[in-house]
Amino acid sequence: GAPAAAGGGMGLMEYLVTESQRKASRSTCYIEFQKGQYHGCWQEDSVSLHDDLWTQNHLSVLFGRVLPDFDFYGITTVNAAQWEELLGLVRECEPGQGAILAELAPWVEDCFREHEVFTIIGM
């Protein structure tokens, strides 16, 4: 694909929000995707998905297929093999799920350049 913009810019996103966008919303009703192992909430380079979008798109079901220990209310790490397995399910998942994974993919690829995992921080 095209090289990422300086600073790892994500471009316009339909589903995910940057940390500055989440902060501006004054809401904590988001699932946070954090680079590397968990190291506190709301990191500057994290992206987040509103919990309504998570629930509407049945993402707990999708992630649970690959991550048996997935916890909507806790902390779940995802390695590269598990991410690839999730992407492999896109053909059989709901359109919204595929769109969200596609939007998350550039961030995940960027994360895996420096980290072995990313962390999903639930509600």
PDB file of N, CA and C in Angstrom, residues 54 57-68 70 82-83 85-102 104 120:
ATOM      1  N   TRP A  54     -19.089  -1.268  18.582  1.00  0.00           N
ATOM      2  CA  TRP A  54     -18.586  -2.596  18.927  1.00  0.00           C
ATOM      3  C   TRP A  54     -19.752  -3.570  19.082  1.00  0.00           C
ATOM      4  N   ASN A  57     -21.998  -4.271  15.911  1.00  0.00           N
ATOM      5  CA  ASN A  57     -21.319  -5.100  14.914  1.00  0.00           C
ATOM      6  C   ASN A  57     -20.865  -6.454  15.467  1.00  0.00           C
ATOM      7  N   HIS A  58     -21.344  -6.790  16.665  1.00  0.00           N
ATOM      8  CA  HIS A  58     -21.083  -8.106  17.266  1.00  0.00           C
ATOM      9  C   HIS A  58     -19.598  -8.468  17.269  1.00  0.00           C
ATOM     10  N   LEU A  59     -18.768  -7.494  17.613  1.00  0.00           N
ATOM     11  CA  LEU A  59     -17.328  -7.733  17.555  1.00  0.00           C
ATOM     12  C   LEU A  59     -16.835  -8.654  18.671  1.00  0.00           C
ATOM     13  N   SER A  60     -17.547  -8.713  19.791  1.00  0.00           N
ATOM     14  CA  SER A  60     -17.138  -9.665  20.837  1.00  0.00           C
ATOM     15  C   SER A  60     -17.221 -11.091  20.317  1.00  0.00           C
ATOM     16  N   VAL A  61     -18.254 -11.368  19.513  1.00  0.00           N
ATOM     17  CA  VAL A  61     -18.408 -12.701  18.917  1.00  0.00           C
ATOM     18  C   VAL A  61     -17.244 -12.986  17.964  1.00  0.00           C
ATOM     19  N   LEU A  62     -16.949 -12.009  17.082  1.00  0.00           N
ATOM     20  CA  LEU A  62     -15.871 -12.186  16.113  1.00  0.00           C
ATOM     21  C   LEU A  62     -14.524 -12.387  16.808  1.00  0.00           C
ATOM     22  N   PHE A  63     -14.161 -11.483  17.710  1.00  0.00           N
ATOM     23  CA  PHE A  63     -12.869 -11.592  18.391  1.00  0.00           C
ATOM     24  C   PHE A  63     -12.818 -12.847  19.260  1.00  0.00           C
ATOM     25  N   GLY A  64     -13.953 -13.233  19.837  1.00  0.00           N
ATOM     26  CA  GLY A  64     -14.013 -14.434  20.659  1.00  0.00           C
ATOM     27  C   GLY A  64     -13.737 -15.715  19.892  1.00  0.00           C
ATOM     28  N   ARG A  65     -13.989 -15.702  18.581  1.00  0.00           N
ATOM     29  CA  ARG A  65     -13.704 -16.884  17.753  1.00  0.00           C
ATOM     30  C   ARG A  65     -12.216 -17.161  17.684  1.00  0.00           C
ATOM     31  N   VAL A  66     -11.398 -16.108  17.755  1.00  0.00           N
ATOM     32  CA  VAL A  66      -9.943 -16.238  17.638  1.00  0.00           C
ATOM     33  C   VAL A  66      -9.273 -16.142  19.010  1.00  0.00           C
ATOM     34  N   LEU A  67      -9.882 -15.378  19.903  1.00  0.00           N
ATOM     35  CA  LEU A  67      -9.299 -15.118  21.225  1.00  0.00           C
ATOM     36  C   LEU A  67     -10.239 -15.672  22.293  1.00  0.00           C
ATOM     37  N   PRO A  68     -10.064 -16.939  22.667  1.00  0.00           N
ATOM     38  CA  PRO A  68     -11.002 -17.554  23.624  1.00  0.00           C
ATOM     39  C   PRO A  68     -11.042 -16.824  24.968  1.00  0.00           C
ATOM     40  N   PHE A  70     -10.950 -13.576  25.253  1.00  0.00           N
ATOM     41  CA  PHE A  70     -11.372 -12.193  25.046  1.00  0.00           C
ATOM     42  C   PHE A  70     -12.326 -11.769  26.153  1.00  0.00           C
ATOM     43  N   GLN A  82      -2.783 -14.172  15.554  1.00  0.00           N
ATOM     44  CA  GLN A  82      -4.207 -14.031  15.880  1.00  0.00           C
ATOM     45  C   GLN A  82      -4.862 -12.969  15.000  1.00  0.00           C
ATOM     46  N   TRP A  83      -4.146 -11.876  14.749  1.00  0.00           N
ATOM     47  CA  TRP A  83      -4.676 -10.832  13.867  1.00  0.00           C
ATOM     48  C   TRP A  83      -4.909 -11.396  12.470  1.00  0.00           C
ATOM     49  N   GLU A  85      -5.511 -14.434  11.702  1.00  0.00           N
ATOM     50  CA  GLU A  85      -6.665 -15.331  11.800  1.00  0.00           C
ATOM     51  C   GLU A  85      -7.971 -14.522  11.764  1.00  0.00           C
ATOM     52  N   LEU A  86      -7.999 -13.392  12.467  1.00  0.00           N
ATOM     53  CA  LEU A  86      -9.176 -12.514  12.434  1.00  0.00           C
ATOM     54  C   LEU A  86      -9.439 -12.029  11.012  1.00  0.00           C
ATOM     55  N   LEU A  87      -8.381 -11.578  10.337  1.00  0.00           N
ATOM     56  CA  LEU A  87      -8.547 -11.109   8.956  1.00  0.00           C
ATOM     57  C   LEU A  87      -9.054 -12.229   8.057  1.00  0.00           C
ATOM     58  N   GLY A  88      -8.642 -13.461   8.354  1.00  0.00           N
ATOM     59  CA  GLY A  88      -9.096 -14.607   7.573  1.00  0.00           C
ATOM     60  C   GLY A  88     -10.588 -14.880   7.711  1.00  0.00           C
ATOM     61  N   LEU A  89     -11.184 -14.377   8.788  1.00  0.00           N
ATOM     62  CA  LEU A  89     -12.621 -14.576   9.008  1.00  0.00           C
ATOM     63  C   LEU A  89     -13.468 -13.535   8.270  1.00  0.00           C
ATOM     64  N   VAL A  90     -12.827 -12.532   7.693  1.00  0.00           N
ATOM     65  CA  VAL A  90     -13.561 -11.417   7.091  1.00  0.00           C
ATOM     66  C   VAL A  90     -14.543 -11.893   6.023  1.00  0.00           C
ATOM     67  N   ARG A  91     -14.165 -12.906   5.252  1.00  0.00           N
ATOM     68  CA  ARG A  91     -15.050 -13.382   4.183  1.00  0.00           C
ATOM     69  C   ARG A  91     -16.386 -13.869   4.721  1.00  0.00           C
ATOM     70  N   GLU A  92     -16.388 -14.393   5.946  1.00  0.00           N
ATOM     71  CA  GLU A  92     -17.628 -14.945   6.482  1.00  0.00           C
ATOM     72  C   GLU A  92     -18.269 -14.048   7.539  1.00  0.00           C
ATOM     73  N   CYS A  93     -17.717 -12.854   7.754  1.00  0.00           N
ATOM     74  CA  CYS A  93     -18.293 -12.011   8.803  1.00  0.00           C
ATOM     75  C   CYS A  93     -19.216 -10.953   8.216  1.00  0.00           C
ATOM     76  N   GLU A  94     -19.881 -10.240   9.099  1.00  0.00           N
ATOM     77  CA  GLU A  94     -20.832  -9.195   8.704  1.00  0.00           C
ATOM     78  C   GLU A  94     -20.077  -8.030   8.049  1.00  0.00           C
ATOM     79  N   PRO A  95     -20.748  -7.296   7.136  1.00  0.00           N
ATOM     80  CA  PRO A  95     -20.085  -6.177   6.448  1.00  0.00           C
ATOM     81  C   PRO A  95     -19.449  -5.171   7.409  1.00  0.00           C
ATOM     82  N   GLY A  96     -20.145  -4.813   8.468  1.00  0.00           N
ATOM     83  CA  GLY A  96     -19.610  -3.850   9.421  1.00  0.00           C
ATOM     84  C   GLY A  96     -18.333  -4.338  10.079  1.00  0.00           C
ATOM     85  N   GLN A  97     -18.293  -5.633  10.382  1.00  0.00           N
ATOM     86  CA  GLN A  97     -17.091  -6.209  10.988  1.00  0.00           C
ATOM     87  C   GLN A  97     -15.908  -6.087  10.043  1.00  0.00           C
ATOM     88  N   GLY A  98     -16.124  -6.445   8.787  1.00  0.00           N
ATOM     89  CA  GLY A  98     -15.054  -6.361   7.795  1.00  0.00           C
ATOM     90  C   GLY A  98     -14.569  -4.937   7.603  1.00  0.00           C
ATOM     91  N   ALA A  99     -15.514  -3.985   7.584  1.00  0.00           N
ATOM     92  CA  ALA A  99     -15.150  -2.580   7.402  1.00  0.00           C
ATOM     93  C   ALA A  99     -14.328  -2.074   8.578  1.00  0.00           C
ATOM     94  N   ILE A 100     -14.694  -2.473   9.776  1.00  0.00           N
ATOM     95  CA  ILE A 100     -13.956  -2.038  10.971  1.00  0.00           C
ATOM     96  C   ILE A 100     -12.558  -2.653  10.985  1.00  0.00           C
ATOM     97  N   LEU A 101     -12.452  -3.949  10.664  1.00  0.00           N
ATOM     98  CA  LEU A 101     -11.124  -4.584  10.612  1.00  0.00           C
ATOM     99  C   LEU A 101     -10.259  -3.930   9.539  1.00  0.00           C
ATOM    100  N   ALA A 102     -10.864  -3.609   8.392  1.00  0.00           N
ATOM    101  CA  ALA A 102     -10.105  -2.967   7.311  1.00  0.00           C
ATOM    102  C   ALA A 102      -9.601  -1.594   7.754  1.00  0.00           C
ATOM    103  N   LEU A 104      -8.981  -0.734  10.829  1.00  0.00           N
ATOM    104  CA  LEU A 104      -7.993  -0.954  11.885  1.00  0.00           C
ATOM    105  C   LEU A 104      -6.660  -1.462  11.332  1.00  0.00           C
ATOM    106  N   ILE A 120      -6.308  -4.864  23.464  1.00  0.00           N
ATOM    107  CA  ILE A 120      -7.677  -4.353  23.416  1.00  0.00           C
ATOM    108  C   ILE A 120      -8.102  -4.108  24.862  1.00  0.00           C
TER     109      ILE A 120
END
